[in-house]
PDB file of C-alpha atoms and ligand atoms in Angstrom:
ATOM      1  CA  MET A   1      77.447 -31.967 -38.984  1.00 97.00           C
ATOM      2  CA  VAL A   2      78.115 -29.171 -36.478  1.00 98.00           C
ATOM      3  CA  ILE A   3      80.444 -26.639 -38.127  1.00 98.00           C
ATOM      4  CA  THR A   4      83.052 -24.963 -36.093  1.00 98.00           C
ATOM      5  CA  GLU A   5      86.096 -22.636 -36.446  1.00 98.00           C
ATOM      6  CA  LEU A   6      89.151 -22.151 -34.331  1.00 98.00           C
ATOM      7  CA  LYS A   7      89.064 -19.068 -32.108  1.00 98.00           C
ATOM      8  CA  PRO A   8      91.900 -16.645 -32.656  1.00 98.00           C
ATOM      9  CA  ILE A   9      94.818 -17.994 -30.590  1.00 98.00           C
ATOM     10  CA  GLU A  10      95.151 -14.683 -28.712  1.00 98.00           C
ATOM     11  CA  LYS A  11      91.656 -15.338 -27.254  1.00 98.00           C
ATOM     12  CA  ILE A  12      92.437 -18.926 -26.388  1.00 98.00           C
ATOM     13  CA  TRP A  13      95.759 -17.831 -24.719  1.00 98.00           C
ATOM     14  CA  GLN A  14      93.966 -15.066 -22.691  1.00 98.00           C
ATOM     15  CA  ASN A  15      91.906 -17.742 -20.864  1.00 98.00           C
ATOM     16  CA  ILE A  16      94.859 -20.066 -20.060  1.00 98.00           C
ATOM     17  CA  ALA A  17      97.986 -17.895 -19.748  1.00 98.00           C
ATOM     18  CA  ASP A  18      98.062 -18.085 -16.015  1.00 97.00           C
ATOM     19  CA  PHE A  19      98.057 -21.907 -15.868  1.00 98.00           C
ATOM     20  CA  ARG A  20     101.102 -24.063 -15.854  1.00 98.00           C
ATOM     21  CA  LYS A  21      99.781 -27.116 -17.500  1.00 98.00           C
ATOM     22  CA  VAL A  22      96.834 -27.265 -19.907  1.00 98.00           C
ATOM     23  CA  LEU A  23      95.241 -30.032 -21.952  1.00 98.00           C
ATOM     24  CA  VAL A  24      94.167 -29.180 -25.553  1.00 98.00           C
ATOM     25  CA  LEU A  25      91.381 -31.711 -26.186  1.00 98.00           C
ATOM     26  CA  GLY A  26      90.465 -32.559 -29.734  1.00 98.00           C
ATOM     27  CA  CYS A  27      87.302 -34.307 -31.074  1.00 98.00           C
ATOM     28  CA  ARG A  28      87.294 -36.687 -34.070  1.00 97.00           C
ATOM     29  CA  GLY A  29      83.541 -36.064 -34.518  1.00 97.00           C
ATOM     30  CA  CYS A  30      82.291 -33.093 -36.450  1.00 97.00           C
ATOM     31  CA  SER A  31      85.077 -30.698 -35.522  1.00 97.00           C
ATOM     32  CA  GLY A  32      87.641 -33.292 -36.561  1.00 96.00           C
ATOM     33  CA  ILE A  33      85.903 -33.788 -39.894  1.00 95.00           C
ATOM     34  CA  CYS A  34      85.765 -30.100 -40.561  1.00 93.00           C
ATOM     35  CA  SER A  35      89.494 -29.726 -39.669  1.00 96.00           C
ATOM     36  CA  THR A  36      88.975 -27.592 -36.563  1.00 97.00           C
ATOM     37  CA  GLY A  37      89.633 -30.057 -33.765  1.00 97.00           C
ATOM     38  CA  GLY A  38      91.186 -33.272 -35.106  1.00 97.00           C
ATOM     39  CA  ASP A  39      94.593 -34.702 -34.283  1.00 98.00           C
ATOM     40  CA  ARG A  40      96.393 -32.374 -36.694  1.00 98.00           C
ATOM     41  CA  GLU A  41      94.724 -29.196 -35.268  1.00 98.00           C
ATOM     42  CA  VAL A  42      95.461 -30.270 -31.644  1.00 98.00           C
ATOM     43  CA  LYS A  43      99.096 -30.714 -32.473  1.00 98.00           C
ATOM     44  CA  LEU A  44      99.259 -27.312 -34.200  1.00 98.00           C
ATOM     45  CA  LEU A  45      97.535 -25.570 -31.299  1.00 98.00           C
ATOM     46  CA  VAL A  46      99.776 -27.265 -28.644  1.00 98.00           C
ATOM     47  CA  SER A  47     102.934 -26.121 -30.586  1.00 98.00           C
ATOM     48  CA  ALA A  48     101.523 -22.600 -30.982  1.00 98.00           C
ATOM     49  CA  LEU A  49     100.650 -22.256 -27.280  1.00 98.00           C
ATOM     50  CA  ASN A  50     103.991 -23.611 -26.244  1.00 98.00           C
ATOM     51  CA  LEU A  51     105.778 -21.184 -28.542  1.00 98.00           C
ATOM     52  CA  ILE A  52     103.774 -18.210 -27.185  1.00 98.00           C
ATOM     53  CA  ALA A  53     104.602 -19.339 -23.536  1.00 98.00           C
ATOM     54  CA  GLU A  54     108.241 -19.596 -24.398  1.00 98.00           C
ATOM     55  CA  LYS A  55     108.307 -16.182 -25.999  1.00 98.00           C
ATOM     56  CA  GLU A  56     106.583 -14.657 -22.968  1.00 98.00           C
ATOM     57  CA  GLY A  57     108.892 -16.502 -20.560  1.00 98.00           C
ATOM     58  CA  LYS A  58     106.056 -18.416 -18.815  1.00 97.00           C
ATOM     59  CA  ASN A  59     106.352 -21.601 -16.908  1.00 97.00           C
ATOM     60  CA  PHE A  60     103.588 -23.256 -19.072  1.00 98.00           C
ATOM     61  CA  ILE A  61     103.175 -26.433 -21.054  1.00 98.00           C
ATOM     62  CA  ALA A  62     100.275 -27.424 -23.301  1.00 98.00           C
ATOM     63  CA  LEU A  63      99.589 -31.213 -23.792  1.00 98.00           C
ATOM     64  CA  GLY A  64      97.274 -32.644 -26.437  1.00 98.00           C
ATOM     65  CA  GLN A  65      94.779 -35.510 -26.699  1.00 97.00           C
ATOM     66  CA  THR A  66      91.985 -36.258 -29.133  1.00 98.00           C
ATOM     67  CA  LEU A  67      88.823 -38.191 -28.108  1.00 98.00           C
ATOM     68  CA  ILE A  68      86.553 -40.042 -30.571  1.00 97.00           C
ATOM     69  CA  ARG A  69      83.748 -37.588 -29.572  1.00 97.00           C
ATOM     70  CA  GLN A  70      83.153 -35.022 -26.843  1.00 98.00           C
ATOM     71  CA  CYS A  71      79.286 -35.038 -27.047  1.00 97.00           C
ATOM     72  CA  ASP A  72      78.830 -38.454 -25.445  1.00 97.00           C
ATOM     73  CA  PRO A  73      79.588 -39.363 -21.826  1.00 97.00           C
ATOM     74  CA  VAL A  74      80.796 -42.838 -22.916  1.00 97.00           C
ATOM     75  CA  ALA A  75      83.503 -41.296 -25.082  1.00 96.00           C
ATOM     76  CA  LEU A  76      84.389 -38.907 -22.215  1.00 97.00           C
ATOM     77  CA  LYS A  77      84.885 -41.765 -19.691  1.00 96.00           C
ATOM     78  CA  VAL A  78      88.647 -41.836 -20.537  1.00 95.00           C
ATOM     79  CA  LEU A  79      88.993 -38.026 -19.724  1.00 96.00           C
ATOM     80  CA  PRO A  80      89.870 -38.321 -15.960  1.00 95.00           C
ATOM     81  CA  GLU A  81      92.995 -40.274 -17.081  1.00 94.00           C
ATOM     82  CA  PHE A  82      94.162 -37.216 -19.023  1.00 93.00           C
ATOM     83  CA  LEU A  83      93.210 -34.749 -16.403  1.00 94.00           C
ATOM     84  CA  LYS A  84      95.581 -36.032 -13.587  1.00 90.00           C
ATOM     85  CA  GLU A  85      98.238 -33.358 -14.048  1.00 88.00           C
ATOM     86  CA  VAL A  86      96.541 -30.494 -15.861  1.00 97.00           C
ATOM     87  CA  GLU A  87      94.777 -27.437 -14.400  1.00 98.00           C
ATOM     88  CA  ALA A  88      92.496 -26.639 -17.353  1.00 98.00           C
ATOM     89  CA  VAL A  89      91.240 -27.897 -20.649  1.00 98.00           C
ATOM     90  CA  VAL A  90      90.786 -26.178 -23.946  1.00 98.00           C
ATOM     91  CA  SER A  91      88.217 -28.042 -25.910  1.00 98.00           C
ATOM     92  CA  LEU A  92      88.379 -28.053 -29.693  1.00 98.00           C
ATOM     93  CA  ALA A  93      84.905 -29.652 -29.995  1.00 98.00           C
ATOM     94  CA  CYS A  94      81.752 -27.715 -30.693  1.00 98.00           C
ATOM     95  CA  GLY A  95      79.868 -26.055 -27.792  1.00 98.00           C
ATOM     96  CA  VAL A  96      78.088 -29.301 -27.064  1.00 98.00           C
ATOM     97  CA  GLY A  97      81.374 -30.968 -26.029  1.00 98.00           C
ATOM     98  CA  VAL A  98      82.350 -28.079 -23.880  1.00 98.00           C
ATOM     99  CA  ASN A  99      78.936 -28.039 -22.112  1.00 98.00           C
ATOM    100  CA  LEU A 100      78.950 -31.741 -21.547  1.00 98.00           C
ATOM    101  CA  ILE A 101      82.430 -31.705 -20.043  1.00 98.00           C
ATOM    102  CA  ALA A 102      81.333 -28.781 -17.749  1.00 98.00           C
ATOM    103  CA  ASP A 103      78.222 -30.726 -16.819  1.00 98.00           C
ATOM    104  CA  LEU A 104      80.240 -33.932 -15.994  1.00 98.00           C
ATOM    105  CA  TYR A 105      83.230 -32.319 -14.409  1.00 97.00           C
ATOM    106  CA  PRO A 106      81.987 -29.328 -12.402  1.00 97.00           C
ATOM    107  CA  ASP A 107      85.318 -28.662 -10.769  1.00 96.00           C
ATOM    108  CA  LEU A 108      87.263 -28.625 -14.028  1.00 97.00           C
ATOM    109  CA  LYS A 109      88.120 -25.404 -15.847  1.00 98.00           C
ATOM    110  CA  VAL A 110      87.130 -26.013 -19.384  1.00 98.00           C
ATOM    111  CA  TYR A 111      87.448 -23.281 -22.137  1.00 98.00           C
ATOM    112  CA  PRO A 112      86.100 -23.306 -25.643  1.00 98.00           C
ATOM    113  CA  GLY A 113      88.838 -23.284 -28.312  1.00 98.00           C
ATOM    114  CA  THR A 114      86.310 -22.969 -31.114  1.00 98.00           C
ATOM    115  CA  ASP A 115      83.329 -20.963 -32.114  1.00 98.00           C
ATOM    116  CA  THR A 116      80.336 -23.096 -33.146  1.00 98.00           C
ATOM    117  CA  LEU A 117      78.802 -21.756 -36.320  1.00 98.00           C
ATOM    118  CA  PHE A 118      75.946 -23.809 -37.615  1.00 98.00           C
ATOM    119  CA  ILE A 119      74.658 -27.214 -38.863  1.00 98.00           C
ATOM    120  CA  GLY A 120      75.915 -27.649 -42.345  1.00 97.00           C
ATOM    121  CA  ALA A 121      77.248 -29.725 -45.245  1.00 97.00           C
ATOM    122  CA  HIS A 122      80.566 -29.929 -46.801  1.00 96.00           C
ATOM    123  CA  VAL A 123      79.944 -28.478 -50.360  1.00 96.00           C
ATOM    124  CA  GLY A 124      83.613 -28.138 -51.611  1.00 95.00           C
ATOM    125  CA  PHE A 125      87.140 -28.242 -50.468  1.00 94.00           C
ATOM    126  CA  GLY A 126      87.318 -26.225 -47.290  1.00 94.00           C
ATOM    127  CA  VAL A 127      83.704 -24.986 -47.768  1.00 97.00           C
ATOM    128  CA  TRP A 128      80.754 -25.654 -45.587  1.00 97.00           C
ATOM    129  CA  GLU A 129      77.150 -24.269 -45.908  1.00 97.00           C
ATOM    130  CA  GLU A 130      74.304 -24.038 -43.454  1.00 98.00           C
ATOM    131  CA  LYS A 131      71.443 -26.307 -44.380  1.00 98.00           C
ATOM    132  CA  CYS A 132      69.249 -26.647 -41.330  1.00 98.00           C
ATOM    133  CA  ARG A 133      68.435 -24.765 -38.116  1.00 96.00           C
ATOM    134  CA  ALA A 134      67.131 -27.645 -36.135  1.00 96.00           C
ATOM    135  CA  CYS A 135      63.707 -26.148 -35.794  1.00 95.00           C
ATOM    136  CA  GLY A 136      62.065 -29.338 -34.528  1.00 93.00           C
ATOM    137  CA  ASP A 137      59.212 -29.451 -37.025  1.00 93.00           C
ATOM    138  CA  CYS A 138      60.632 -30.128 -40.465  1.00 96.00           C
ATOM    139  CA  PHE A 139      58.448 -29.070 -43.391  1.00 95.00           C
ATOM    140  CA  ILE A 140      60.782 -29.312 -46.371  1.00 96.00           C
ATOM    141  CA  ASP A 141      58.647 -32.050 -47.768  1.00 95.00           C
ATOM    142  CA  LYS A 142      56.656 -29.053 -48.980  1.00 95.00           C
ATOM    143  CA  THR A 143      59.659 -27.054 -50.264  1.00 96.00           C
ATOM    144  CA  ALA A 144      61.360 -29.621 -52.546  1.00 97.00           C
ATOM    145  CA  GLY A 145      63.844 -30.560 -49.879  1.00 97.00           C
ATOM    146  CA  LEU A 146      65.307 -27.064 -49.562  1.00 98.00           C
ATOM    147  CA  CYS A 147      65.153 -25.306 -46.201  1.00 98.00           C
ATOM    148  CA  PRO A 148      64.057 -21.620 -46.322  1.00 97.00           C
ATOM    149  CA  ILE A 149      64.522 -21.219 -42.582  1.00 97.00           C
ATOM    150  CA  ALA A 150      68.202 -21.937 -43.003  1.00 98.00           C
ATOM    151  CA  ARG A 151      68.739 -20.635 -46.528  1.00 98.00           C
ATOM    152  CA  CYS A 152      66.525 -17.528 -46.926  1.00 98.00           C
ATOM    153  CA  PRO A 153      67.755 -14.645 -44.843  1.00 97.00           C
ATOM    154  CA  LYS A 154      64.244 -13.683 -43.972  1.00 97.00           C
ATOM    155  CA  GLY A 155      63.338 -17.321 -43.181  1.00 96.00           C
ATOM    156  CA  LEU A 156      60.107 -17.017 -45.122  1.00 97.00           C
ATOM    157  CA  LEU A 157      57.781 -19.981 -44.838  1.00 97.00           C
ATOM    158  CA  ASN A 158      55.983 -18.717 -47.810  1.00 96.00           C
ATOM    159  CA  GLY A 159      57.994 -17.063 -50.593  1.00 94.00           C
ATOM    160  CA  PRO A 160      59.580 -15.572 -52.455  1.00 95.00           C
ATOM    161  CA  CYS A 161      59.544 -12.151 -50.791  1.00 95.00           C
ATOM    162  CA  GLY A 162      59.208 -10.234 -54.129  1.00 91.00           C
ATOM    163  CA  GLY A 163      62.484  -8.349 -53.551  1.00 91.00           C
ATOM    164  CA  SER A 164      64.558 -10.449 -55.797  1.00 84.00           C
ATOM    165  CA  GLN A 165      64.685  -9.278 -59.409  1.00 77.00           C
ATOM    166  CA  THR A 166      66.998 -12.245 -60.476  1.00 82.00           C
ATOM    167  CA  GLU A 167      67.768 -15.653 -59.197  1.00 94.00           C
ATOM    168  CA  ARG A 168      69.863 -14.093 -56.463  1.00 95.00           C
ATOM    169  CA  CYS A 169      68.689 -13.051 -53.012  1.00 96.00           C
ATOM    170  CA  GLU A 170      67.927  -9.482 -52.434  1.00 95.00           C
ATOM    171  CA  VAL A 171      69.342  -9.411 -49.024  1.00 96.00           C
ATOM    172  CA  ASN A 172      72.519 -11.219 -49.956  1.00 96.00           C
ATOM    173  CA  PRO A 173      73.305 -11.305 -53.699  1.00 94.00           C
ATOM    174  CA  GLU A 174      76.111 -13.764 -52.908  1.00 94.00           C
ATOM    175  CA  ILE A 175      73.543 -16.580 -52.453  1.00 95.00           C
ATOM    176  CA  PRO A 176      70.802 -17.859 -54.734  1.00 96.00           C
ATOM    177  CA  CYS A 177      67.253 -17.027 -53.683  1.00 97.00           C
ATOM    178  CA  VAL A 178      66.250 -20.343 -52.184  1.00 97.00           C
ATOM    179  CA  TRP A 179      62.485 -19.604 -52.961  1.00 97.00           C
ATOM    180  CA  TYR A 180      63.495 -19.209 -56.610  1.00 96.00           C
ATOM    181  CA  GLU A 181      65.138 -22.608 -56.471  1.00 97.00           C
ATOM    182  CA  ILE A 182      62.147 -24.181 -54.690  1.00 97.00           C
ATOM    183  CA  ILE A 183      59.730 -22.868 -57.281  1.00 96.00           C
ATOM    184  CA  ILE A 184      61.874 -24.135 -60.179  1.00 96.00           C
ATOM    185  CA  ARG A 185      62.081 -27.539 -58.612  1.00 97.00           C
ATOM    186  CA  LEU A 186      58.352 -27.798 -57.908  1.00 97.00           C
ATOM    187  CA  GLU A 187      57.666 -26.640 -61.447  1.00 97.00           C
ATOM    188  CA  LYS A 188      59.905 -29.325 -62.814  1.00 98.00           C
ATOM    189  CA  ARG A 189      58.076 -32.026 -60.709  1.00 97.00           C
ATOM    190  CA  GLY A 190      54.702 -30.710 -61.819  1.00 97.00           C
ATOM    191  CA  GLU A 191      53.939 -29.774 -58.193  1.00 96.00           C
ATOM    192  CA  LEU A 192      53.709 -25.994 -58.422  1.00 95.00           C
ATOM    193  CA  ALA A 193      50.111 -26.049 -57.400  1.00 94.00           C
ATOM    194  CA  SER A 194      51.233 -27.231 -53.957  1.00 92.00           C
ATOM    195  CA  LEU A 195      52.331 -23.598 -53.296  1.00 92.00           C
ATOM    196  CA  ASP A 196      48.628 -22.461 -53.374  1.00 93.00           C
ATOM    197  CA  GLU A 197      48.478 -24.081 -49.871  1.00 94.00           C
ATOM    198  CA  ILE A 198      49.817 -21.518 -47.442  1.00 95.00           C
ATOM    199  CA  ILE A 199      52.272 -22.926 -44.942  1.00 94.00           C
ATOM    200  CA  GLY A 200      50.850 -21.875 -41.556  1.00 93.00           C
ATOM    201  CA  PRO A 201      52.696 -20.266 -38.677  1.00 92.00           C
ATOM    202  CA  LYS A 202      55.312 -22.400 -37.123  1.00 91.00           C
ATOM    203  CA  ASP A 203      55.204 -23.475 -33.458  1.00 90.00           C
ATOM    204  CA  TRP A 204      58.434 -21.806 -32.498  1.00 89.00           C
ATOM    205  CA  ARG A 205      58.112 -23.245 -28.936  1.00 88.00           C
ATOM    206  CA  LEU A 206      59.526 -26.387 -30.441  1.00 87.00           C
ATOM    207  CA  THR A 207      62.620 -24.431 -31.295  1.00 87.00           C
ATOM    208  CA  PHE A 208      63.080 -21.761 -28.569  1.00 83.00           C
ATOM    209  CA  GLY A 209      60.169 -22.023 -26.193  1.00 75.00           C
ATOM    210  CA  GLU A 210      60.965 -23.961 -23.113  1.00 80.00           C
ATOM    211  CA  GLY A 211      64.649 -23.882 -22.562  1.00 87.00           C
ATOM    212  CA  PRO A 212      67.010 -26.625 -23.768  1.00 90.00           C
ATOM    213  CA  ARG A 213      65.240 -29.247 -25.801  1.00 89.00           C
ATOM    214  CA  LYS A 214      65.300 -32.903 -24.786  1.00 89.00           C
ATOM    215  CA  ARG A 215      64.513 -36.076 -26.563  1.00 89.00           C
ATOM    216  CA  GLN A 216      63.885 -39.341 -24.801  1.00 91.00           C
ATOM    217  CA  ARG A 217      63.349 -42.550 -26.709  1.00 92.00           C
ATOM    218  CA  GLU A 218      61.504 -45.035 -24.618  1.00 90.00           C
ATOM    219  CA  ASP A 219      62.774 -47.994 -26.698  1.00 92.00           C
ATOM    220  CA  LEU A 220      66.345 -46.991 -25.806  1.00 89.00           C
ATOM    221  CA  THR A 221      65.839 -46.103 -22.198  1.00 82.00           C
ATOM    222  CA  PHE A 222      66.609 -48.600 -19.410  1.00 74.00           C
TER     223      PHE A 222
HETATM  224  S1  LIG B 301      62.414 -27.137 -41.692  1.00 75.83           S
HETATM  225 FE1  LIG B 301      64.681 -26.538 -42.015  1.00 75.83          FE
HETATM  226  S2  LIG B 301      65.386 -25.952 -39.973  1.00 75.83           S
HETATM  227 FE2  LIG B 301      63.467 -27.158 -39.719  1.00 75.83          FE
HETATM  228  S3  LIG B 301      64.226 -29.197 -39.359  1.00 75.83           S
HETATM  229 FE3  LIG B 301      63.716 -29.066 -41.541  1.00 75.83          FE
HETATM  230  S4  LIG B 301      65.646 -28.420 -42.579  1.00 75.83           S
HETATM  231 FE4  LIG B 301      65.923 -28.068 -40.429  1.00 75.83          FE
HETATM  232  S1  LIG B 302      65.175 -12.961 -52.205  1.00 75.83           S
HETATM  233 FE1  LIG B 302      64.610 -15.034 -51.888  1.00 75.83          FE
HETATM  234  S2  LIG B 302      66.155 -15.814 -50.357  1.00 75.83           S
HETATM  235 FE2  LIG B 302      66.314 -13.584 -50.393  1.00 75.83          FE
HETATM  236  S3  LIG B 302      65.004 -12.923 -48.756  1.00 75.83           S
HETATM  237 FE3  LIG B 302      63.709 -12.867 -50.533  1.00 75.83          FE
HETATM  238  S4  LIG B 302      62.858 -14.840 -50.590  1.00 75.83           S
HETATM  239 FE4  LIG B 302      64.455 -14.990 -49.236  1.00 75.83          FE
END
């Protein structure tokens, strides 16, 4: 899922302090699941913004709504209903939701209420870790299912780097050396010899090369 975190409230307030009515828009997709933009967080942010406004003597009110998703035009179809009275929207979705709202409603002032961090997994209560950088050409069939692009600070396609003296990463001792883990797993599987084959240079154009990436499935297009 896409991992997000709430922006500091002062930053959110800076963008909207001069409006009179603002909608805080939550998302029950990824940001809801990682407790950044679900119903609860929308309610909390609405209360906090209204309290700040009261304290500053502003004629301001924040309202709240949560959509099932913000990264899908179908789910956004109900948005105009909520926009009737408001001057701006603070989106608690990831950056995808904010972008799509800006694409679909060019006259609307929409502001991000979150920072989008990475694609990751929930690995413990309140803990998420990055697992994939969406490179567009997955090769972790060769690395025992562990992604060195996302999990090795040097992003080495062939490792380890030689800097690690232990099982920990030399760049960041807080994390395990993923290449150490890859080798241990391949050894257990009896597949260590597969590392004799050098993984060739990646075609980074698939990741960064030609602007925003697009995928079109002919079987779903009509
Ligand atoms: S190689 Fe890593 S970054 Fe690329 S798609 Fe696979 S898991 Fe994601
Ligand atoms: S110690 Fe391991 S994880 Fe850290 S940079 Fe070197 S190869 Fe990558």
